[in-house]
Tab-separated table of C-alpha atoms and ligand atoms in Angstrom:
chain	number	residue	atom	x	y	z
A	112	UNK	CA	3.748	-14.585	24.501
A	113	UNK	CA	0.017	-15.369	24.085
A	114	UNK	CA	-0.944	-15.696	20.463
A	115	UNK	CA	-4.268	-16.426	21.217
A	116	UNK	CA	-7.492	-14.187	20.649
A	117	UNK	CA	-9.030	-13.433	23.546
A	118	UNK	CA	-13.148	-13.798	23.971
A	119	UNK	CA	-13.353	-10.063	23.970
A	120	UNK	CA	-10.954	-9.569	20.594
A	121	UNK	CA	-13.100	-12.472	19.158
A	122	UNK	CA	-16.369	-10.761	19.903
A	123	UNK	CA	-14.743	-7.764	18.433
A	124	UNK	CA	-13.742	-9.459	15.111
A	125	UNK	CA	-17.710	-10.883	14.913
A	126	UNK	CA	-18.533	-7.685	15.565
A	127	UNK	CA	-16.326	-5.903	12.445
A	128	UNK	CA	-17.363	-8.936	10.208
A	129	UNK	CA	-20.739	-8.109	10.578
A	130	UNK	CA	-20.519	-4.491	10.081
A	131	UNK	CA	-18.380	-5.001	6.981
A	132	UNK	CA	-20.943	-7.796	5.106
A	133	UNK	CA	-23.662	-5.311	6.035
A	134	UNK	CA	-21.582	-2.392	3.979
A	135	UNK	CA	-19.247	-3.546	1.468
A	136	UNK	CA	-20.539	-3.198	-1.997
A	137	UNK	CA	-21.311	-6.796	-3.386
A	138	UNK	CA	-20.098	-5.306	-6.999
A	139	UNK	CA	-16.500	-4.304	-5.205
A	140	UNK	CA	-16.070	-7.475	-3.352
A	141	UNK	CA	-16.937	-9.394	-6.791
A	142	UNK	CA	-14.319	-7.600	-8.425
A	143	UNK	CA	-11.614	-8.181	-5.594
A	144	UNK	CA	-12.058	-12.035	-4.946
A	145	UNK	CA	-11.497	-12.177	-9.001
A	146	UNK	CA	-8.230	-9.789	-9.191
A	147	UNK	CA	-10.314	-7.614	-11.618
A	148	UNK	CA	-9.788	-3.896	-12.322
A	149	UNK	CA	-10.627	-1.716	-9.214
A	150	UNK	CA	-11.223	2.281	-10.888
A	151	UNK	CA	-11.328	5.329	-8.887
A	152	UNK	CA	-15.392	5.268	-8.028
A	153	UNK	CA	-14.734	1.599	-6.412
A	154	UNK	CA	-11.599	2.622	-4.235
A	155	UNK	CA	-13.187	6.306	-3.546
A	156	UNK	CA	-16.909	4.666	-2.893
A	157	UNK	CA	-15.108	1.997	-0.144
A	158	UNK	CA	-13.171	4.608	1.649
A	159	UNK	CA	-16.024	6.915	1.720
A	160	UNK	CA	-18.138	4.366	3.470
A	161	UNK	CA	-14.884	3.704	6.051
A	162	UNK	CA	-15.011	7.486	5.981
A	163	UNK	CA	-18.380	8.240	7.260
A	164	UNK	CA	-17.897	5.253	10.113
A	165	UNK	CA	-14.518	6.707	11.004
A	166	UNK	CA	-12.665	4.069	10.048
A	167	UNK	CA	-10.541	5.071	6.657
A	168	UNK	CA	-7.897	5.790	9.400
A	169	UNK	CA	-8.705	2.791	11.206
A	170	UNK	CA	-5.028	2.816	13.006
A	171	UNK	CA	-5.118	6.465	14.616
A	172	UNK	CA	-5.765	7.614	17.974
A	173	UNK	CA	-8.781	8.850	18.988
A	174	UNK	CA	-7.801	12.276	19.680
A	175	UNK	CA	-7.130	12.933	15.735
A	176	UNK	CA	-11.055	11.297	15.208
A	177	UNK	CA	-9.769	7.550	14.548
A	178	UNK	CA	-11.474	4.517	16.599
A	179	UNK	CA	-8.320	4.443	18.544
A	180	UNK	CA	-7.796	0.367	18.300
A	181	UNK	CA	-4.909	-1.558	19.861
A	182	UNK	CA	-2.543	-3.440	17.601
A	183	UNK	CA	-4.571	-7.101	17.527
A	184	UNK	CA	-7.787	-4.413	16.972
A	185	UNK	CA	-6.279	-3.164	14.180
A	186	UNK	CA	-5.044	-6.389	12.513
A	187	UNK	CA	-8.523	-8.126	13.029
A	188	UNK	CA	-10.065	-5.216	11.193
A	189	UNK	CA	-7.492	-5.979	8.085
A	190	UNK	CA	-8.137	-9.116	8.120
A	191	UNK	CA	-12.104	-9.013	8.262
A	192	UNK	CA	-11.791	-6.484	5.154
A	193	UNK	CA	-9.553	-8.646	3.480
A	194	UNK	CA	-11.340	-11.912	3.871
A	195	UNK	CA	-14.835	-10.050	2.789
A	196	UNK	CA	-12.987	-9.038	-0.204
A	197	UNK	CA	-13.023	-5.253	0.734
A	198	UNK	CA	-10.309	-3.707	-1.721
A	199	UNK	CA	-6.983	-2.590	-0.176
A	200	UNK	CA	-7.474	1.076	1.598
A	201	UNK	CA	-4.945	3.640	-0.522
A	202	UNK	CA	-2.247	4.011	1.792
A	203	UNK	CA	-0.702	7.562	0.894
A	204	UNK	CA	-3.114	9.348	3.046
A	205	UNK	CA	-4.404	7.355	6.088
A	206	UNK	CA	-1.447	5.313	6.732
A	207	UNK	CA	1.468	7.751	5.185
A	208	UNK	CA	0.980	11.249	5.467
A	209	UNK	CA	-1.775	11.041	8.152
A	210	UNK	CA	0.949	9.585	10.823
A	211	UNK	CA	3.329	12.539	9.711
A	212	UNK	CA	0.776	15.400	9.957
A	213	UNK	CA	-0.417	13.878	13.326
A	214	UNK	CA	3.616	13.471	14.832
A	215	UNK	CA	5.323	16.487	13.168
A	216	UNK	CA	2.759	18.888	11.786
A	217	UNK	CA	1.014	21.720	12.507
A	218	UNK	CA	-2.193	22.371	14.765
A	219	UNK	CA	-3.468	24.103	11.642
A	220	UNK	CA	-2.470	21.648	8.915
A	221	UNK	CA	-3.682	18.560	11.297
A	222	UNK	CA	-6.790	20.824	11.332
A	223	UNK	CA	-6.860	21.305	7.519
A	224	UNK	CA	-5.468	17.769	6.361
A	225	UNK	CA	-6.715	15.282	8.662
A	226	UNK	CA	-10.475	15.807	8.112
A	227	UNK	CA	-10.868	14.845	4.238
A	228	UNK	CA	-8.189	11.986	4.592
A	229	UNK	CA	-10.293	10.473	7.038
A	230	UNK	CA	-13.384	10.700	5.311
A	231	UNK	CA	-11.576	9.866	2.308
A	232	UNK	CA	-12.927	12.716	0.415
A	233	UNK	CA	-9.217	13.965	-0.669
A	234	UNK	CA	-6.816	11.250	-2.641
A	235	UNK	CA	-3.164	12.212	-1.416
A	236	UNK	CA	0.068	10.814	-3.758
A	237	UNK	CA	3.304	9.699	-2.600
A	238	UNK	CA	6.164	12.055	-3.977
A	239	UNK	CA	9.580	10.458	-2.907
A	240	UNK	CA	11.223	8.707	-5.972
A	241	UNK	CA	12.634	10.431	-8.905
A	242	UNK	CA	14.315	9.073	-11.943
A	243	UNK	CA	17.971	9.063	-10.115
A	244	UNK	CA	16.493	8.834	-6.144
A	245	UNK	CA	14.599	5.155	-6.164
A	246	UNK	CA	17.013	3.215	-3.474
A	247	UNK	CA	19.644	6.068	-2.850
A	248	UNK	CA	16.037	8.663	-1.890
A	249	UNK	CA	18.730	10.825	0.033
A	250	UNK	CA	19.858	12.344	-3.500
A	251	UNK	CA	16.465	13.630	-4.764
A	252	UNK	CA	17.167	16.798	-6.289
A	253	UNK	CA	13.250	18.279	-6.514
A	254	UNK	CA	14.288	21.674	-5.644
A	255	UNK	CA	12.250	24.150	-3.073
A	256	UNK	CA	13.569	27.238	-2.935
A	257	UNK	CA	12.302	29.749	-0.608
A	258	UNK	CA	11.102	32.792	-1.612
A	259	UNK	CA	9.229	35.629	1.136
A	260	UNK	CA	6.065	33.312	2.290
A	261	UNK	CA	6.279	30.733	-0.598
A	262	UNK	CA	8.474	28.013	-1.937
A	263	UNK	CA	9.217	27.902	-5.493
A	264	UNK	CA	9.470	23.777	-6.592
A	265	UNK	CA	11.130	22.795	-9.336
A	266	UNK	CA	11.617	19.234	-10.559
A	267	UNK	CA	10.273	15.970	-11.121
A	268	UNK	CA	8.910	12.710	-8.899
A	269	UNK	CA	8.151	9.416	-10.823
A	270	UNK	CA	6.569	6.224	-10.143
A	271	UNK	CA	3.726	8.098	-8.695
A	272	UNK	CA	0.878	5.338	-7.499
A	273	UNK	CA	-2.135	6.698	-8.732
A	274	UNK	CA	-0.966	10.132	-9.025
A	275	UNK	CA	-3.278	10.767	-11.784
A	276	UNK	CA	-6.153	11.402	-9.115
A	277	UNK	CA	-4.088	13.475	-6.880
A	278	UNK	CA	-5.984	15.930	-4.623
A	279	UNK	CA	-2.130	16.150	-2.942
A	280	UNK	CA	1.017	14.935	-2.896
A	281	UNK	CA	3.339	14.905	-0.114
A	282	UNK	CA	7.176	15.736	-1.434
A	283	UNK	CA	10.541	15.296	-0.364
A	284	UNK	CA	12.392	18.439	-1.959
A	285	UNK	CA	16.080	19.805	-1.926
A	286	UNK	CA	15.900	22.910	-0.062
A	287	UNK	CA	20.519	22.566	0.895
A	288	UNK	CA	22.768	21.468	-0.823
A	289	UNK	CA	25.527	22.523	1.184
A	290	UNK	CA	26.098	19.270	4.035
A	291	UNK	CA	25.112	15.774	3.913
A	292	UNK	CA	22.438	14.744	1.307
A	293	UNK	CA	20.097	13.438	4.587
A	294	UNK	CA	20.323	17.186	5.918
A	295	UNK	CA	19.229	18.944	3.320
A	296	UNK	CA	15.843	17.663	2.724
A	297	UNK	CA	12.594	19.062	3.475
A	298	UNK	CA	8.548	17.350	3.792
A	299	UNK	CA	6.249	19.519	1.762
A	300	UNK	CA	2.872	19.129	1.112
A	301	UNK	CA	1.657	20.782	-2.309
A	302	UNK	CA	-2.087	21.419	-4.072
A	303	UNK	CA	-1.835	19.147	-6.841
A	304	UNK	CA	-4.105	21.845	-8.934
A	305	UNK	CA	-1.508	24.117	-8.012
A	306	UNK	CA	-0.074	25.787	-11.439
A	307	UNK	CA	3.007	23.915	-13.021
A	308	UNK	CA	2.074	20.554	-11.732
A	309	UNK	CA	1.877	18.277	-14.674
A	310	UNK	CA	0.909	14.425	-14.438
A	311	UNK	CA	2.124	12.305	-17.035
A	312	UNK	CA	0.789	8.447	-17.338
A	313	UNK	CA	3.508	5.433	-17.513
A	314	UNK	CA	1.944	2.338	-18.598
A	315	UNK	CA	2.817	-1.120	-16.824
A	316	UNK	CA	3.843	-3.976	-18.004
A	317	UNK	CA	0.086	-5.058	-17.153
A	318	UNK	CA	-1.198	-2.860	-19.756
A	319	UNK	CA	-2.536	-0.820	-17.124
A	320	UNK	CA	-2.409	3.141	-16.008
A	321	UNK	CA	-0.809	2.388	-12.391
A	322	UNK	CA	1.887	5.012	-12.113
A	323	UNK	CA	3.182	8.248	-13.471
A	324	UNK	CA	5.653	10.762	-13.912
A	325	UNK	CA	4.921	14.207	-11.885
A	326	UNK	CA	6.769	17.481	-12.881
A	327	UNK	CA	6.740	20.544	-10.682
A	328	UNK	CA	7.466	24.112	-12.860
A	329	UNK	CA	7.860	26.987	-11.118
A	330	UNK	CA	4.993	25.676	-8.468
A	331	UNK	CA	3.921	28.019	-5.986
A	332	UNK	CA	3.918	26.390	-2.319
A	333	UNK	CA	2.875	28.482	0.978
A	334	UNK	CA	5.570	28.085	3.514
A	335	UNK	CA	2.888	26.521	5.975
A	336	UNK	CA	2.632	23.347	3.813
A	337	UNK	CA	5.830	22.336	4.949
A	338	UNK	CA	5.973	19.665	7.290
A	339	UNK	CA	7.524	19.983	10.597
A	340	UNK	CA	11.110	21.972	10.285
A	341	UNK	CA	12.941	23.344	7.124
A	342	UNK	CA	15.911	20.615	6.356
A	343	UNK	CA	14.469	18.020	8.930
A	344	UNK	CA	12.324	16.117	6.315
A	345	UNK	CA	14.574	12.955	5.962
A	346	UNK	CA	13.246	11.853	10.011
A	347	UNK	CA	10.084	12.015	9.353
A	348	UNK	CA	10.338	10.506	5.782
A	349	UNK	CA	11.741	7.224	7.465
A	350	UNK	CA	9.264	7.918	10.193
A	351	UNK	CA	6.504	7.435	7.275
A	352	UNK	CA	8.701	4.373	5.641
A	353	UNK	CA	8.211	2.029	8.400
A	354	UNK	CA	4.819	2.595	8.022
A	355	UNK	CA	4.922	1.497	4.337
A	356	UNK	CA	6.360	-1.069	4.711
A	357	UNK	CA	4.352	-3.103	7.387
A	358	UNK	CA	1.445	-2.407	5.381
A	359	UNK	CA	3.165	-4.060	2.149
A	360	UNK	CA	3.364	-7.001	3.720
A	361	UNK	CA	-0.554	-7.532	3.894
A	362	UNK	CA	-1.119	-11.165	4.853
A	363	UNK	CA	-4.271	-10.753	5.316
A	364	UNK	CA	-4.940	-10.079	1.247
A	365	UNK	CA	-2.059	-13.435	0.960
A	366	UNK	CA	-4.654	-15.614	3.201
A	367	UNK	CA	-7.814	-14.353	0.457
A	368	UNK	CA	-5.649	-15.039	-2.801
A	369	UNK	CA	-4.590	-18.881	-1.155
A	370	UNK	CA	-8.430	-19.270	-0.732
A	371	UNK	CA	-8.785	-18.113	-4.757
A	372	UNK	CA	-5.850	-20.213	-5.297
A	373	UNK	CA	-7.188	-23.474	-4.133
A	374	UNK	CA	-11.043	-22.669	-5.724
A	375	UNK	CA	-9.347	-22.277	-9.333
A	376	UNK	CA	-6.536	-24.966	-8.845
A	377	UNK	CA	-10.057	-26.881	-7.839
A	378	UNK	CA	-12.058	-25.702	-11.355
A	379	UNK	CA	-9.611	-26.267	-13.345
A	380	UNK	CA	-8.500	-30.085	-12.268
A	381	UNK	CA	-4.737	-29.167	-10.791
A	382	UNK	CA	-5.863	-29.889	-7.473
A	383	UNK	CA	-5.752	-34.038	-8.314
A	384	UNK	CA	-1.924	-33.111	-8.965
A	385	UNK	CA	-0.220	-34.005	-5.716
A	386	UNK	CA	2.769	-32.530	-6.976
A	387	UNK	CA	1.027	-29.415	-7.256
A	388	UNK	CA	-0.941	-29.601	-3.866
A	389	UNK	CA	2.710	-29.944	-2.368
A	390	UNK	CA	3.347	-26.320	-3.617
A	391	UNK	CA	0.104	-25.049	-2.130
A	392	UNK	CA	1.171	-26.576	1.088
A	393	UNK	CA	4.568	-24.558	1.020
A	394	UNK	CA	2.736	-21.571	0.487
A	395	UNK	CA	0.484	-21.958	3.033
A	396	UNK	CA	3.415	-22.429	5.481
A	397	UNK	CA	4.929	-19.309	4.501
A	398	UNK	CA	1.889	-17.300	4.116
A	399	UNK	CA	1.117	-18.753	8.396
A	400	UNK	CA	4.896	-18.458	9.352
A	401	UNK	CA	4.513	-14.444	8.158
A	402	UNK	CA	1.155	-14.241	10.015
A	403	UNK	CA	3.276	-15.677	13.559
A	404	UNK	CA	5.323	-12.895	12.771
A	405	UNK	CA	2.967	-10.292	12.624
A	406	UNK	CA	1.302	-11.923	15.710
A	407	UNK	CA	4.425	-11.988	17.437
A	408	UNK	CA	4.876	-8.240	16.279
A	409	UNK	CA	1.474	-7.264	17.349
A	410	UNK	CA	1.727	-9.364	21.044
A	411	UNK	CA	4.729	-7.818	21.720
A	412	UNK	CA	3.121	-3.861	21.036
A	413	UNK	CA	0.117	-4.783	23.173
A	414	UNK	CA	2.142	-6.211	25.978
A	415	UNK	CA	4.282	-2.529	25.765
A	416	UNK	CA	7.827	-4.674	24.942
A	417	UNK	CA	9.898	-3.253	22.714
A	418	UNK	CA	9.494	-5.375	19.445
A	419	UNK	CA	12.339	-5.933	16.600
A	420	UNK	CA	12.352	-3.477	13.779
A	421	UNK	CA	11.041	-5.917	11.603
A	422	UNK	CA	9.464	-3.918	8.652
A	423	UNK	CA	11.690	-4.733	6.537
A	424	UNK	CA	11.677	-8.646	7.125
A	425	UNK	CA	7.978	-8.600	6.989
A	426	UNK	CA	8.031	-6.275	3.641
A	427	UNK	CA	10.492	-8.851	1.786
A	428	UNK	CA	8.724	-12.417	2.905
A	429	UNK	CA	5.296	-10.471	2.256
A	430	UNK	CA	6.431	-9.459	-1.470
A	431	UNK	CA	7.993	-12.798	-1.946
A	432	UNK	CA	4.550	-14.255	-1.017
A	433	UNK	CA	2.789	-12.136	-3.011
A	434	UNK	CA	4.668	-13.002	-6.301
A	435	UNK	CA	4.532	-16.840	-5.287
A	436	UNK	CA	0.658	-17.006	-5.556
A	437	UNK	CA	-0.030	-14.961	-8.498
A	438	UNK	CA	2.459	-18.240	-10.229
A	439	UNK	CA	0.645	-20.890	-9.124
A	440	UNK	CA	-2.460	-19.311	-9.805
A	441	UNK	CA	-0.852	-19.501	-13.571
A	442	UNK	CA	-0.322	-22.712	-13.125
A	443	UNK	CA	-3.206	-23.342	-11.623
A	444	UNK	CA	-5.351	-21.812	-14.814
A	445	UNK	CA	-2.926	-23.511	-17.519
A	446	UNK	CA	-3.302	-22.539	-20.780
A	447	UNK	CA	-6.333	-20.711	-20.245
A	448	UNK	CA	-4.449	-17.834	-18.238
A	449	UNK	CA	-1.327	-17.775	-20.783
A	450	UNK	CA	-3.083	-15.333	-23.503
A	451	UNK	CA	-2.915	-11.728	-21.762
A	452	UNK	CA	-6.316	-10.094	-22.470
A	453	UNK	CA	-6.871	-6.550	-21.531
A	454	UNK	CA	-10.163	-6.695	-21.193
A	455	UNK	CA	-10.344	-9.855	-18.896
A	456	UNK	CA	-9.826	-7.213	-16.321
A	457	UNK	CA	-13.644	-5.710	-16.683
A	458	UNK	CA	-15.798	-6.927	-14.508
A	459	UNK	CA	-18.896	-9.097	-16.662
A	460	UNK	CA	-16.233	-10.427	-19.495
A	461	UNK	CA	-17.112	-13.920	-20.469
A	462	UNK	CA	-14.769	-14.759	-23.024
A	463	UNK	CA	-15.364	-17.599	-25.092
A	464	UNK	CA	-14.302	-20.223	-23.331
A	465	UNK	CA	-15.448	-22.015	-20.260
A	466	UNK	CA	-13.243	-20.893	-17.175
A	467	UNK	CA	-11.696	-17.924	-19.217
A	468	UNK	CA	-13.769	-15.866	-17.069
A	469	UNK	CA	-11.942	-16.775	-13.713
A	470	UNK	CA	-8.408	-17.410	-15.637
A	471	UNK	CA	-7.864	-14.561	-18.050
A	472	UNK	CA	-7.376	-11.979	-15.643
A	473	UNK	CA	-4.091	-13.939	-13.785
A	474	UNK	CA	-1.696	-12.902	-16.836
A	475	UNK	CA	-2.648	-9.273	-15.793
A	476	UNK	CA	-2.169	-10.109	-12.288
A	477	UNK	CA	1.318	-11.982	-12.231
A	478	UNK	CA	2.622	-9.135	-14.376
A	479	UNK	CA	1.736	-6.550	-11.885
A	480	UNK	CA	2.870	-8.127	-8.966
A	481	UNK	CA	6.630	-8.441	-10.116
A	482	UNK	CA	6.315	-4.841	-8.663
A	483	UNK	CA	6.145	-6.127	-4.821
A	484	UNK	CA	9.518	-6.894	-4.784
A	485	UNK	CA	10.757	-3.112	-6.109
A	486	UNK	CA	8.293	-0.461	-4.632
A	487	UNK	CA	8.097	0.366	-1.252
A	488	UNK	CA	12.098	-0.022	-1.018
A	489	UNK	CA	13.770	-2.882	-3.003
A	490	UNK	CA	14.117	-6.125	-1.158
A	491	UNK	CA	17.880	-6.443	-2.754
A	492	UNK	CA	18.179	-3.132	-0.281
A	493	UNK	CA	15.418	-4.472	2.379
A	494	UNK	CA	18.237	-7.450	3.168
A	495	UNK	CA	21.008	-4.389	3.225
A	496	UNK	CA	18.764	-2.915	6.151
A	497	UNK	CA	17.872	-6.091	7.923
A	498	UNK	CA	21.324	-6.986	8.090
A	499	UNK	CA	22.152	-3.391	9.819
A	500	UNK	CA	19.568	-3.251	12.001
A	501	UNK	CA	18.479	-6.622	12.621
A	502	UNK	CA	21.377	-9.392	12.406
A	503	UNK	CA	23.849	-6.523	13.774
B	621	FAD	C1	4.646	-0.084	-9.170
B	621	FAD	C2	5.472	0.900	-8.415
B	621	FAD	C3	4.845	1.894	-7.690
B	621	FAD	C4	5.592	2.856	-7.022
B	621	FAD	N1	4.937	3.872	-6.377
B	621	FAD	C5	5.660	4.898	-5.840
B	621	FAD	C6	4.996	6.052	-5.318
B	621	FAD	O1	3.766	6.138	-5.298
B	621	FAD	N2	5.769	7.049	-4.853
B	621	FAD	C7	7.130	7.000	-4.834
B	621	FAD	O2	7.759	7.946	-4.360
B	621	FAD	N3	7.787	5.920	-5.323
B	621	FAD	C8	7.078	4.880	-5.846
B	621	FAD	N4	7.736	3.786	-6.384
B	621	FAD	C9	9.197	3.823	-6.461
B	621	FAD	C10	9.901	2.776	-5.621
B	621	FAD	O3	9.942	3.137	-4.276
B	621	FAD	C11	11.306	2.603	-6.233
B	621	FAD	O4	11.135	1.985	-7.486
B	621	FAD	C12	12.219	1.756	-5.378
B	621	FAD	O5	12.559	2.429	-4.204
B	621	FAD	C13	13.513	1.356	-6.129
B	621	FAD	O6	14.135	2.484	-6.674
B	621	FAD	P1	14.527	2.555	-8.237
B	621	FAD	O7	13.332	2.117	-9.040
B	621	FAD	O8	15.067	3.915	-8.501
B	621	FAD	O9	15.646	1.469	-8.444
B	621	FAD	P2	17.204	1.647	-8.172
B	621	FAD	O10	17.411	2.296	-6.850
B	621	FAD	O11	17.828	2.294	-9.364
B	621	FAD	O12	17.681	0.139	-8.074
B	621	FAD	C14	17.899	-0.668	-9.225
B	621	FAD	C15	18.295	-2.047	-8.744
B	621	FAD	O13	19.527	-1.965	-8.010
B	621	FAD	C16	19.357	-2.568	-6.714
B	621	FAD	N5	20.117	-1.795	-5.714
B	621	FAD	C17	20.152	-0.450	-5.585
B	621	FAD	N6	20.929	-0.100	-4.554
B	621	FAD	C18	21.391	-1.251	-4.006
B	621	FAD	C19	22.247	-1.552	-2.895
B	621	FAD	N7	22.761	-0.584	-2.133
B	621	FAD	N8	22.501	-2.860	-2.616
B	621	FAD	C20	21.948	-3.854	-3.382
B	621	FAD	N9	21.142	-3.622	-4.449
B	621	FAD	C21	20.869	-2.341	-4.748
B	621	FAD	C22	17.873	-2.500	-6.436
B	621	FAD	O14	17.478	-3.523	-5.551
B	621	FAD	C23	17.276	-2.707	-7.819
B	621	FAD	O15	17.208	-4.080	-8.118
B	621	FAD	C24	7.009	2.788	-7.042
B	621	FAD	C25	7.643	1.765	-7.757
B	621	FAD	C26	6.894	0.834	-8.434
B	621	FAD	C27	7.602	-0.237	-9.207
């Protein structure tokens, strides 16, 4: 196992670093290297700019119009974004729904979908969880019923990331009840303009318009938006999973925030702490031990070996990472980053004191990432999985 880059990958990285500090918006990158409120035009205006180099699905094979990259290509790409401060691609298109359509769908809905994800025209929500189906998904109970040429949906999703800019949603819906809850499940992908959709906002403990409740009434779906086969949808929803969760683990965006870490801990005088170096160090051992992993991961793909399923591992220690740094950058800020203040989160707010500026928005920030450890799968049931499939 060569962990290594070789002098081609390296020019390649130069190469993606250079395009990306020609093209990334400076007021984006600002607003990324400070944790500060991202809004739809930011996300939209950076995916639209992948879009229209071909790279909003960065990972996908040529033949579906993606730069068709190897594994290390791939990861150096992340990690040039990240490190620039480009903000975090949506995932629920390119790297969910896009890998579905491509390995189970249609000719016509790869030729319908495909286009606007990539160019990153169309915003696409994730419709799995519902108020009794978070861990145990198998039980959702969003009914599709089937009706001539259409499916009549009836139910309700929740937690929906950014659902309130929905173009689509992809849903797992109840269309048997009669066998096993994993059998009875279909993939279906519905207009979110459609009639009887309804969006409603749930505010975060950050304060902040994240997620949202999604409730389907009577809604109207064509029988060629379903994915794949009738009753088959559970496969491909783990098929889409695994994707999830590698990209959770994003230690690329873990290597930017130690950088912020050290500048503030720096500004703000915790840095003479030795104490307090100490628990930089231990994050920075983590944060390197998970990028060996994903190395290892990646080395093993491009060499064709068959590699661990390690998506969950890499999905907990990522998570766990991610809520370590947003406490010691509390620390880090003292007092200052204590008093939670909304509007800390705009990008140009001063407050009136000196380094409120860089420490008012990490109350905002440690809130919101206590969700790492729930979405994507729990890590409680993460460890369940790991233990199955990986320990034996
Ligand atoms: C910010 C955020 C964004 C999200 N975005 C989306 C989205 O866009 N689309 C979407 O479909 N979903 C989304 N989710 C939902 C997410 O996937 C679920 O919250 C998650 O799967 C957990 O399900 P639950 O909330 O129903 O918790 P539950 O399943 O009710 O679990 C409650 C607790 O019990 C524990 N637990 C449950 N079962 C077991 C077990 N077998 N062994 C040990 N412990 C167990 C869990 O770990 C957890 O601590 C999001 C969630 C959050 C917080």
């Amino acid at each position: 196992m060569d962990l290594n880059f070789t002098p081609e990958e390296q020019a390649f990285r130069a190469e993606i670093r250079a395009w990306v500090a020609a093209h990334l918006p400076a007021d984006i990158s600002h607003k990324v290297h400070n944790a500060l409120r991202l809004n739809k035009d930011d996300l939209q205006r950076w995916a639209k700019i992948l879009g229209a180099k071909g790279w909003h699905g960065w990972a996908w094979p040529k033949q579906f119009g993606g730069p068709g990259w190897n594994a290390i290509q791939r990861h150096l790409f992340e990690e040039e974004c990240a490190m620039a401060g480009a903000p975090r691609i949506v995932p629920f298109g390119p790297v969910m729904v896009a890998p579905v359509i491509m390995a189970f769908g249609s000719r016509e809905q790869q030729e319908r979908h495909l286009p606007g994800i990539m160019s990153g025209e169309v915003w696409w929500s994730q419709g799995y969880s519902e108020p009794s189906s978070g861990s145990d998904l198998a039980s959702v109970k969003t009914r599709a019923e089937r009706q001539g040429d259409k499916f009549i949906v009836n139910g309700q999703k929740t937690w929906t990331t950014l659902g309130q800019y929905g173009d689509w949603i992809f849903c797992l819906v109840r269309t048997d009840s009669t066998g096993k809850p994993q059998t009875g499940i279909s993939f279906l992908l519905i207009d979110m303009k459609s009639p009887g959709v309804t969006v409603r906002p749930i505010i975060m403990l950050d304060g902040e318009h994240e997620v949202n409740e999604v409730f389907f009434d009577n809604v109207e779906v064509p029988v060629e938006n379903l994915v794949g086969e009738e009753n088959k949808g559970w496969t491909y929803a783990k098929y889409l999973l695994a994707h999830e969760r590698t990209n959770i683990a994003d230690v690329n965006r873990a290597k930017r925030e130690l950088e912020r870490l050290k500048r503030i801990a720096k500004l703000e005088g915790l840095w003479e702490d030795t104490r307090f170096r100490d628990q930089i160090a231990l994050l920075e051992v983590d944060i390197v031990a998970l990028e060996m992993m994903v190395l290892r991961v990646l080395s093993a793909e491009k060499s064709g070996k068959q590699s661990l399923d390690v998506a969950g591992l890499l999905k907990i220690r990522g998570s766990e990472i991610q809520q370590r740094y947003t406490e010691l950058l509390m620390q880090a800020g003292g007092p200052f980053s204590l008093p939670f203040i909304h509007e800390a989160m705009e990008a140009g707010w001063q407050g009136d004191h000196v380094g409120a500026a860089h420490c008012a928005p990490l109350a905002s920030h440690y809130f919101n990432y206590r969700k790492t450890t729930i979405y994507g799968g729990s890590n409680e049931v993460q460890r369940n999985i790991v233990a199955q499939t990986v320990l034996g």
